[in-house]
Amino acid sequence: MPLLLPPLHRVRALGRPPVRALMNLRELVSSLNDFASPALAESWDNVGLLVEPSPPHTVNTLFLTNDLTEEVMEEAVQKKADLILSYHPPIFAPLKRVTWKTWKERLVVRALENRIGIYSPHTAYDAIPHGVNNWLTKGLGTCTSVPLHPSTAPSSPAEGTHRVEFCADAEHLDAVLSKIKDIPQISCLTTLPARVEGEEQTRVSLNCSQKALLEVVALLSQNSLLYHKTEILLLQKPLLPHTGMGRLCTLSEPLSLAATVERIKGHLQLPHVRLALGAGRTLESPVKKVALCAGSGSSVLKGTEADLYLTGEMSHHDVLDAVANGISVILCEHSNTERGFLSELRDALTIHLQNKINVIVSEKDRDPLQVA
């Protein structure tokens, strides 16, 4: 008869927490980049791994925060974090020195002293289909949404903004190719035999940048025969589905503005929001289309036709413009439109990282503004 464990031992065996494997920092950063490619971030942004302890660096605990303040940094140290994922990049303007003088310099010092890396995704998380803006749409109830500014595939085409194609006869071919090869930012240069108006010629195709295009056209225009046989194509990158900045949401059923405000307050767990009524609108006016952008939405929302703009903050004059156009505006303060996403992100990353490491959310992170 097989030996059975006493019930107490069996309970202990079943009750053990799952054994988590550690992850090398570079392996983890690669996985985070797969979750949301840094190439989707805005060009002005500073995303990716910002602070790296000397390798090898092993990560057991990934610590999530919206803003990395000094208070949050001390929390991360106390909780033995190995990597901080800060939605907002704590290093944005270049640092000329790392001393104890300013709070952002002190963040870097404390991180390196405690062998903690810092990673920031920021606007890459705004763009992805499973990111911050998608989470914000859930506060509206059932709706369909599309990006206000769709993202394009970052690696297609690989090189150049334009393709130039022309045909040349044997008399001119070598001289033209020689001069083209001297022009910087030319790529994918190919030649193929072609028959044009009964004559044997060579079809030349190349990719080039906007700047190089001007030089190529200037070169070809020196020979009227070449110039008249030239085709210029704009290389457009394909749009990525459901990916991009901001969202335009169409509600399945119209809601009153008052009811919409209450839904948003509930989703963001806020007792108050700021509301500007669009010209000719009341709290009972129906809301069918909502344009939203987490954080600071002025540049993303501007010019969009909607019943309501939802964002964290907008300039005074941009609010006036929206109101004059009959668009109501709800402002929730910048990080209040982002922070709630962290709980959803924790669960998503736990699955994405195959439960290999602990993923925790800061308890000290909060919006700096409050209603007094």
CSV table of C-alpha atoms in Angstrom, one decimal:
chain,number,residue,atom,x,y,z
A,1,MET,CA,0.0,0.0,0.0
A,2,PRO,CA,1.5,3.4,-0.9
A,3,LEU,CA,2.4,5.7,1.9
A,4,LEU,CA,0.0,8.6,2.3
A,5,LEU,CA,1.1,12.0,3.7
A,6,PRO,CA,-0.7,13.2,6.8
A,7,PRO,CA,-3.4,15.7,5.9
A,8,LEU,CA,-1.5,18.6,7.4
A,9,HIS,CA,1.5,17.9,5.2
A,10,ARG,CA,-0.6,17.6,2.2
A,11,VAL,CA,-2.2,21.0,2.8
A,12,ARG,CA,1.2,22.6,3.2
A,13,ALA,CA,2.4,21.1,0.0
A,14,LEU,CA,-0.6,22.4,-1.9
A,15,GLY,CA,-0.5,25.7,-0.2
A,16,ARG,CA,3.0,26.7,-1.2
A,17,PRO,CA,3.2,29.8,-3.4
A,18,PRO,CA,4.3,29.2,-7.0
A,19,VAL,CA,8.0,29.1,-7.5
A,20,ARG,CA,9.0,32.0,-9.7
A,21,ALA,CA,12.0,32.0,-12.0
A,22,LEU,CA,14.2,35.1,-12.1
A,23,MET,CA,14.7,37.0,-15.3
A,24,ASN,CA,17.9,38.6,-16.6
A,25,LEU,CA,17.3,42.4,-17.0
A,26,ARG,CA,18.1,42.4,-20.7
A,27,GLU,CA,15.7,39.4,-21.3
A,28,LEU,CA,13.0,41.3,-19.3
A,29,VAL,CA,13.6,44.5,-21.3
A,30,SER,CA,13.3,42.6,-24.5
A,31,SER,CA,9.9,41.1,-23.3
A,32,LEU,CA,8.7,44.6,-22.3
A,33,ASN,CA,9.6,45.9,-25.7
A,34,ASP,CA,7.6,43.0,-27.3
A,35,PHE,CA,4.6,44.0,-25.1
A,36,ALA,CA,4.8,47.6,-26.5
A,37,SER,CA,7.4,48.5,-29.0
A,38,PRO,CA,9.3,51.7,-28.2
A,39,ALA,CA,9.1,52.5,-31.9
A,40,LEU,CA,5.4,53.4,-31.3
A,41,ALA,CA,6.3,56.2,-28.9
A,42,GLU,CA,6.2,59.8,-30.1
A,43,SER,CA,9.5,61.0,-31.6
A,44,TRP,CA,10.0,63.6,-28.8
A,45,ASP,CA,9.6,61.0,-26.0
A,46,ASN,CA,12.3,59.3,-24.0
A,47,VAL,CA,11.3,55.6,-23.6
A,48,GLY,CA,12.9,52.3,-22.9
A,49,LEU,CA,15.6,51.4,-20.4
A,50,LEU,CA,16.8,54.7,-18.8
A,51,VAL,CA,18.9,53.4,-15.8
A,52,GLU,CA,20.8,50.1,-15.9
A,53,PRO,CA,22.8,48.7,-13.0
A,54,SER,CA,26.1,47.0,-14.0
A,55,PRO,CA,25.4,43.6,-15.5
A,56,PRO,CA,24.6,40.9,-14.8
A,57,HIS,CA,21.4,42.2,-13.2
A,58,THR,CA,18.7,39.7,-12.2
A,59,VAL,CA,15.1,40.8,-11.7
A,60,ASN,CA,12.7,39.2,-9.2
A,61,THR,CA,10.4,42.1,-8.6
A,62,LEU,CA,9.0,44.5,-11.2
A,63,PHE,CA,7.6,47.6,-9.6
A,64,LEU,CA,5.0,49.7,-11.5
A,65,THR,CA,4.3,53.4,-10.9
A,66,ASN,CA,2.8,56.3,-12.9
A,67,ASP,CA,5.3,58.8,-11.6
A,68,LEU,CA,8.6,58.1,-10.0
A,69,THR,CA,8.9,60.6,-7.1
A,70,GLU,CA,11.4,60.3,-4.3
A,71,GLU,CA,8.7,58.9,-2.0
A,72,VAL,CA,7.9,56.3,-4.6
A,73,MET,CA,11.6,55.5,-5.0
A,74,GLU,CA,11.9,54.8,-1.2
A,75,GLU,CA,8.9,52.5,-1.5
A,76,ALA,CA,10.6,50.6,-4.3
A,77,VAL,CA,13.7,50.3,-2.2
A,78,GLN,CA,11.8,49.0,0.8
A,79,LYS,CA,9.9,46.5,-1.4
A,80,LYS,CA,13.2,45.3,-2.9
A,81,ALA,CA,12.3,46.1,-6.4
A,82,ASP,CA,14.9,45.2,-9.1
A,83,LEU,CA,13.3,47.1,-11.9
A,84,ILE,CA,11.0,50.1,-11.8
A,85,LEU,CA,8.6,50.6,-14.7
A,86,SER,CA,7.6,54.3,-14.5
A,87,TYR,CA,5.0,55.2,-17.1
A,88,HIS,CA,6.3,58.8,-17.2
A,89,PRO,CA,10.1,58.9,-17.9
A,90,PRO,CA,11.8,60.4,-14.8
A,91,ILE,CA,14.7,61.4,-17.1
A,92,PHE,CA,13.4,63.6,-19.9
A,93,ALA,CA,15.6,66.7,-20.2
A,94,PRO,CA,19.2,65.5,-20.5
A,95,LEU,CA,21.1,65.4,-17.2
A,96,LYS,CA,24.5,67.2,-17.3
A,97,ARG,CA,25.6,65.7,-13.9
A,98,VAL,CA,24.4,63.2,-11.4
A,99,THR,CA,24.7,64.7,-7.9
A,100,TRP,CA,22.5,65.0,-4.8
A,101,LYS,CA,21.4,68.5,-5.8
A,102,THR,CA,18.1,68.0,-7.6
A,103,TRP,CA,15.4,65.4,-7.0
A,104,LYS,CA,15.7,63.8,-10.5
A,105,GLU,CA,19.5,63.4,-10.0
A,106,ARG,CA,18.8,61.8,-6.6
A,107,LEU,CA,16.5,59.3,-8.2
A,108,VAL,CA,19.3,58.1,-10.4
A,109,VAL,CA,21.7,57.9,-7.4
A,110,ARG,CA,19.3,56.0,-5.3
A,111,ALA,CA,18.5,53.6,-8.1
A,112,LEU,CA,22.1,52.8,-8.8
A,113,GLU,CA,23.0,52.6,-5.1
A,114,ASN,CA,20.3,49.9,-4.7
A,115,ARG,CA,20.9,48.2,-8.0
A,116,ILE,CA,17.4,49.1,-9.4
A,117,GLY,CA,16.9,49.6,-13.1
A,118,ILE,CA,14.4,52.2,-14.5
A,119,TYR,CA,12.3,51.6,-17.6
A,120,SER,CA,9.7,53.9,-19.1
A,121,PRO,CA,7.2,53.1,-21.9
A,122,HIS,CA,5.1,56.4,-21.8
A,123,THR,CA,3.6,57.2,-25.2
A,124,ALA,CA,4.2,53.6,-26.5
A,125,TYR,CA,1.6,52.6,-23.9
A,126,ASP,CA,-0.7,55.3,-25.2
A,127,ALA,CA,-0.6,53.9,-28.7
A,128,ILE,CA,-1.0,50.1,-28.2
A,129,PRO,CA,-4.5,48.6,-28.4
A,130,HIS,CA,-4.2,47.2,-24.9
A,131,GLY,CA,-2.8,50.4,-23.4
A,132,VAL,CA,-3.7,53.5,-21.4
A,133,ASN,CA,-6.2,55.1,-23.8
A,134,ASN,CA,-8.0,51.8,-24.3
A,135,TRP,CA,-8.4,51.5,-20.5
A,136,LEU,CA,-9.7,55.0,-20.4
A,137,THR,CA,-12.5,54.2,-22.9
A,138,LYS,CA,-13.8,51.6,-20.5
A,139,GLY,CA,-15.1,54.4,-18.4
A,140,LEU,CA,-17.7,55.3,-21.1
A,141,GLY,CA,-19.4,51.9,-21.1
A,142,THR,CA,-20.1,50.0,-24.3
A,143,CYS,CA,-18.6,51.8,-27.3
A,144,THR,CA,-16.5,51.3,-30.4
A,145,SER,CA,-13.3,53.3,-30.7
A,146,VAL,CA,-10.7,54.1,-33.3
A,147,PRO,CA,-7.3,56.0,-32.8
A,148,LEU,CA,-7.4,59.7,-33.5
A,149,HIS,CA,-3.9,59.6,-35.0
A,150,PRO,CA,-3.2,56.0,-36.2
A,151,SER,CA,0.3,54.6,-35.9
A,152,THR,CA,2.2,53.3,-38.9
A,153,ALA,CA,4.3,50.2,-39.1
A,154,PRO,CA,7.7,51.3,-37.8
A,155,SER,CA,9.8,49.0,-40.0
A,156,SER,CA,7.9,49.1,-43.3
A,157,PRO,CA,9.3,50.2,-45.7
A,158,ALA,CA,12.8,49.7,-44.2
A,159,GLU,CA,14.5,52.6,-46.0
A,160,GLY,CA,13.5,55.7,-47.8
A,161,THR,CA,10.5,57.9,-48.1
A,162,HIS,CA,10.2,57.7,-52.0
A,163,ARG,CA,10.9,55.3,-54.8
A,164,VAL,CA,12.2,56.6,-58.1
A,165,GLU,CA,12.0,54.6,-61.3
A,166,PHE,CA,13.2,55.5,-64.7
A,167,CYS,CA,14.5,53.9,-67.9
A,168,ALA,CA,17.9,54.6,-69.5
A,169,ASP,CA,19.6,53.4,-72.7
A,170,ALA,CA,23.1,51.9,-72.7
A,171,GLU,CA,24.6,55.3,-73.8
A,172,HIS,CA,23.5,57.1,-70.6
A,173,LEU,CA,23.2,54.3,-68.1
A,174,ASP,CA,26.7,54.0,-66.6
A,175,ALA,CA,27.2,57.8,-66.2
A,176,VAL,CA,23.8,58.2,-64.5
A,177,LEU,CA,24.4,55.2,-62.1
A,178,SER,CA,27.8,56.5,-61.2
A,179,LYS,CA,26.4,59.9,-60.2
A,180,ILE,CA,23.4,58.4,-58.4
A,181,LYS,CA,25.7,56.2,-56.3
A,182,ASP,CA,27.5,59.4,-55.0
A,183,ILE,CA,24.2,60.8,-53.6
A,184,PRO,CA,23.8,60.0,-49.8
A,185,GLN,CA,20.7,58.3,-48.5
A,186,ILE,CA,20.1,56.2,-51.6
A,187,SER,CA,19.1,52.5,-51.0
A,188,CYS,CA,17.7,49.5,-52.8
A,189,LEU,CA,19.2,50.4,-56.1
A,190,THR,CA,18.3,47.8,-58.7
A,191,THR,CA,18.5,47.5,-62.5
A,192,LEU,CA,16.4,45.3,-64.8
A,193,PRO,CA,16.3,44.9,-68.6
A,194,ALA,CA,13.3,46.5,-70.2
A,195,ARG,CA,11.9,47.1,-73.6
A,196,VAL,CA,10.6,50.7,-74.2
A,197,GLU,CA,9.0,51.6,-77.5
A,198,GLY,CA,10.8,48.7,-79.2
A,199,GLU,CA,14.2,49.6,-77.8
A,200,GLU,CA,16.3,47.6,-75.3
A,201,GLN,CA,16.8,49.7,-72.2
A,202,THR,CA,17.4,49.3,-68.5
A,203,ARG,CA,14.9,50.1,-65.8
A,204,VAL,CA,16.4,51.6,-62.7
A,205,SER,CA,14.7,51.6,-59.4
A,206,LEU,CA,15.9,53.1,-56.1
A,207,ASN,CA,14.6,54.2,-52.7
A,208,CYS,CA,15.7,57.6,-51.3
A,209,SER,CA,15.0,60.1,-48.6
A,210,GLN,CA,13.2,63.4,-49.1
A,211,LYS,CA,16.5,65.2,-49.2
A,212,ALA,CA,18.1,62.8,-51.7
A,213,LEU,CA,15.0,62.9,-53.9
A,214,LEU,CA,15.8,66.6,-54.7
A,215,GLU,CA,19.3,65.6,-55.9
A,216,VAL,CA,18.0,62.7,-57.9
A,217,VAL,CA,15.4,64.8,-59.7
A,218,ALA,CA,18.0,67.5,-60.3
A,219,LEU,CA,20.3,64.9,-61.9
A,220,LEU,CA,17.7,63.3,-64.1
A,221,SER,CA,16.3,66.7,-65.2
A,222,GLN,CA,19.6,67.4,-66.9
A,223,ASN,CA,18.6,64.8,-69.6
A,224,SER,CA,15.1,65.4,-70.9
A,225,LEU,CA,14.8,61.8,-72.1
A,226,LEU,CA,15.5,60.4,-68.7
A,227,TYR,CA,13.4,62.9,-66.9
A,228,HIS,CA,10.2,62.3,-69.0
A,229,LYS,CA,10.5,58.6,-68.3
A,230,THR,CA,10.8,59.1,-64.5
A,231,GLU,CA,8.1,57.9,-62.0
A,232,ILE,CA,8.2,59.0,-58.3
A,233,LEU,CA,6.2,57.0,-55.8
A,234,LEU,CA,5.6,58.0,-52.2
A,235,LEU,CA,6.4,55.0,-49.9
A,236,GLN,CA,3.6,55.0,-47.4
A,237,LYS,CA,3.9,52.8,-44.3
A,238,PRO,CA,0.8,50.6,-43.6
A,239,LEU,CA,-1.4,51.6,-40.7
A,240,LEU,CA,-1.3,49.4,-37.6
A,241,PRO,CA,-4.9,48.3,-36.6
A,242,HIS,CA,-6.3,49.8,-33.4
A,243,THR,CA,-3.0,51.5,-32.7
A,244,GLY,CA,-2.2,55.2,-32.3
A,245,MET,CA,-2.7,58.3,-30.2
A,246,GLY,CA,-6.0,59.2,-28.6
A,247,ARG,CA,-9.4,57.5,-29.3
A,248,LEU,CA,-12.6,58.6,-30.9
A,249,CYS,CA,-15.4,56.6,-29.2
A,250,THR,CA,-18.9,56.1,-30.4
A,251,LEU,CA,-21.2,55.0,-27.6
A,252,SER,CA,-23.7,52.2,-28.3
A,253,GLU,CA,-26.4,54.4,-26.8
A,254,PRO,CA,-26.3,58.1,-26.2
A,255,LEU,CA,-25.9,59.3,-22.6
A,256,SER,CA,-26.7,62.6,-21.0
A,257,LEU,CA,-23.6,64.6,-20.2
A,258,ALA,CA,-24.4,64.4,-16.5
A,259,ALA,CA,-24.6,60.6,-16.7
A,260,THR,CA,-21.3,60.5,-18.7
A,261,VAL,CA,-19.6,62.6,-16.0
A,262,GLU,CA,-20.7,60.1,-13.3
A,263,ARG,CA,-19.5,57.1,-15.3
A,264,ILE,CA,-16.1,58.7,-15.7
A,265,LYS,CA,-15.8,59.6,-12.0
A,266,GLY,CA,-16.7,56.1,-11.1
A,267,HIS,CA,-14.1,54.6,-13.5
A,268,LEU,CA,-11.4,56.9,-12.3
A,269,GLN,CA,-12.5,56.7,-8.7
A,270,LEU,CA,-12.6,60.5,-8.4
A,271,PRO,CA,-15.0,62.5,-6.3
A,272,HIS,CA,-14.7,65.5,-8.6
A,273,VAL,CA,-13.8,66.4,-12.2
A,274,ARG,CA,-13.7,69.7,-14.0
A,275,LEU,CA,-16.4,70.3,-16.6
A,276,ALA,CA,-16.7,73.0,-19.3
A,277,LEU,CA,-20.1,73.0,-21.0
A,278,GLY,CA,-20.0,73.4,-24.8
A,279,ALA,CA,-21.8,76.4,-26.2
A,280,GLY,CA,-25.5,75.6,-26.3
A,281,ARG,CA,-25.1,72.5,-24.2
A,282,THR,CA,-26.6,71.5,-20.8
A,283,LEU,CA,-26.0,68.7,-18.4
A,284,GLU,CA,-28.9,66.9,-20.1
A,285,SER,CA,-27.5,67.2,-23.6
A,286,PRO,CA,-26.8,63.8,-25.3
A,287,VAL,CA,-23.3,62.5,-25.7
A,288,LYS,CA,-22.7,60.1,-28.6
A,289,LYS,CA,-19.1,60.7,-29.7
A,290,VAL,CA,-16.3,61.2,-27.2
A,291,ALA,CA,-12.7,62.1,-28.2
A,292,LEU,CA,-10.3,61.2,-25.4
A,293,CYS,CA,-6.6,61.2,-24.7
A,294,ALA,CA,-4.9,60.2,-21.4
A,295,GLY,CA,-2.7,62.8,-19.8
A,296,SER,CA,-2.4,66.1,-21.7
A,297,GLY,CA,-4.7,65.9,-24.7
A,298,SER,CA,-4.7,69.4,-26.3
A,299,SER,CA,-2.6,68.6,-29.3
A,300,VAL,CA,-4.2,65.1,-29.9
A,301,LEU,CA,-7.8,66.3,-29.5
A,302,LYS,CA,-7.6,69.6,-31.3
A,303,GLY,CA,-9.9,69.9,-34.4
A,304,THR,CA,-11.7,66.6,-33.7
A,305,GLU,CA,-15.5,66.7,-34.1
A,306,ALA,CA,-17.1,65.2,-31.0
A,307,ASP,CA,-19.7,65.9,-28.3
A,308,LEU,CA,-17.2,65.7,-25.6
A,309,TYR,CA,-13.4,65.9,-25.0
A,310,LEU,CA,-12.1,63.8,-22.1
A,311,THR,CA,-8.5,64.2,-20.9
A,312,GLY,CA,-6.4,65.0,-17.9
A,313,GLU,CA,-5.4,68.6,-18.8
A,314,MET,CA,-5.8,71.2,-21.5
A,315,SER,CA,-4.7,74.8,-21.8
A,316,HIS,CA,-7.2,77.5,-21.0
A,317,HIS,CA,-7.4,78.7,-24.6
A,318,ASP,CA,-7.8,75.2,-26.0
A,319,VAL,CA,-10.8,74.7,-23.6
A,320,LEU,CA,-12.3,78.0,-24.8
A,321,ASP,CA,-11.9,76.9,-28.5
A,322,ALA,CA,-13.6,73.6,-27.8
A,323,VAL,CA,-16.5,75.3,-25.9
A,324,ALA,CA,-17.0,77.8,-28.7
A,325,ASN,CA,-17.4,74.9,-31.1
A,326,GLY,CA,-20.1,73.3,-28.9
A,327,ILE,CA,-17.8,70.6,-27.5
A,328,SER,CA,-18.0,70.0,-23.7
A,329,VAL,CA,-14.7,69.2,-21.9
A,330,ILE,CA,-14.0,67.0,-18.9
A,331,LEU,CA,-10.6,67.5,-17.2
A,332,CYS,CA,-9.6,65.0,-14.5
A,333,GLU,CA,-6.0,66.1,-13.8
A,334,HIS,CA,-3.1,64.7,-15.8
A,335,SER,CA,-2.1,61.5,-14.1
A,336,ASN,CA,-5.7,60.6,-12.9
A,337,THR,CA,-6.4,59.6,-16.5
A,338,GLU,CA,-3.4,57.2,-16.5
A,339,ARG,CA,-2.8,55.7,-13.0
A,340,GLY,CA,-5.8,53.4,-12.8
A,341,PHE,CA,-4.3,51.5,-15.8
A,342,LEU,CA,-1.5,50.1,-13.6
A,343,SER,CA,-3.7,47.5,-12.0
A,344,GLU,CA,-4.7,46.2,-15.5
A,345,LEU,CA,-1.1,46.4,-16.6
A,346,ARG,CA,0.1,44.4,-13.6
A,347,ASP,CA,-2.2,41.5,-14.6
A,348,ALA,CA,-1.3,41.8,-18.3
A,349,LEU,CA,2.4,41.7,-17.6
A,350,THR,CA,2.1,38.8,-15.2
A,351,ILE,CA,0.6,36.8,-18.1
A,352,HIS,CA,3.0,38.2,-20.7
A,353,LEU,CA,6.1,37.4,-18.6
A,354,GLN,CA,4.7,33.9,-17.9
A,355,ASN,CA,4.5,34.4,-14.1
A,356,LYS,CA,8.3,34.4,-13.9
A,357,ILE,CA,8.6,37.4,-11.7
A,358,ASN,CA,6.6,39.4,-9.1
A,359,VAL,CA,4.8,42.4,-10.6
A,360,ILE,CA,3.6,44.9,-8.0
A,361,VAL,CA,2.0,48.4,-8.1
A,362,SER,CA,3.1,51.4,-6.0
A,363,GLU,CA,0.9,52.3,-3.1
A,364,LYS,CA,2.5,55.8,-2.7
A,365,ASP,CA,2.1,57.0,-6.3
A,366,ARG,CA,-0.6,59.7,-6.5
A,367,ASP,CA,-1.5,62.8,-8.5
A,368,PRO,CA,0.2,65.8,-6.9
A,369,LEU,CA,-3.0,68.0,-7.2
A,370,GLN,CA,-6.0,67.7,-4.9
A,371,VAL,CA,-9.1,69.7,-4.2
A,372,ALA,CA,-8.6,71.8,-1.1
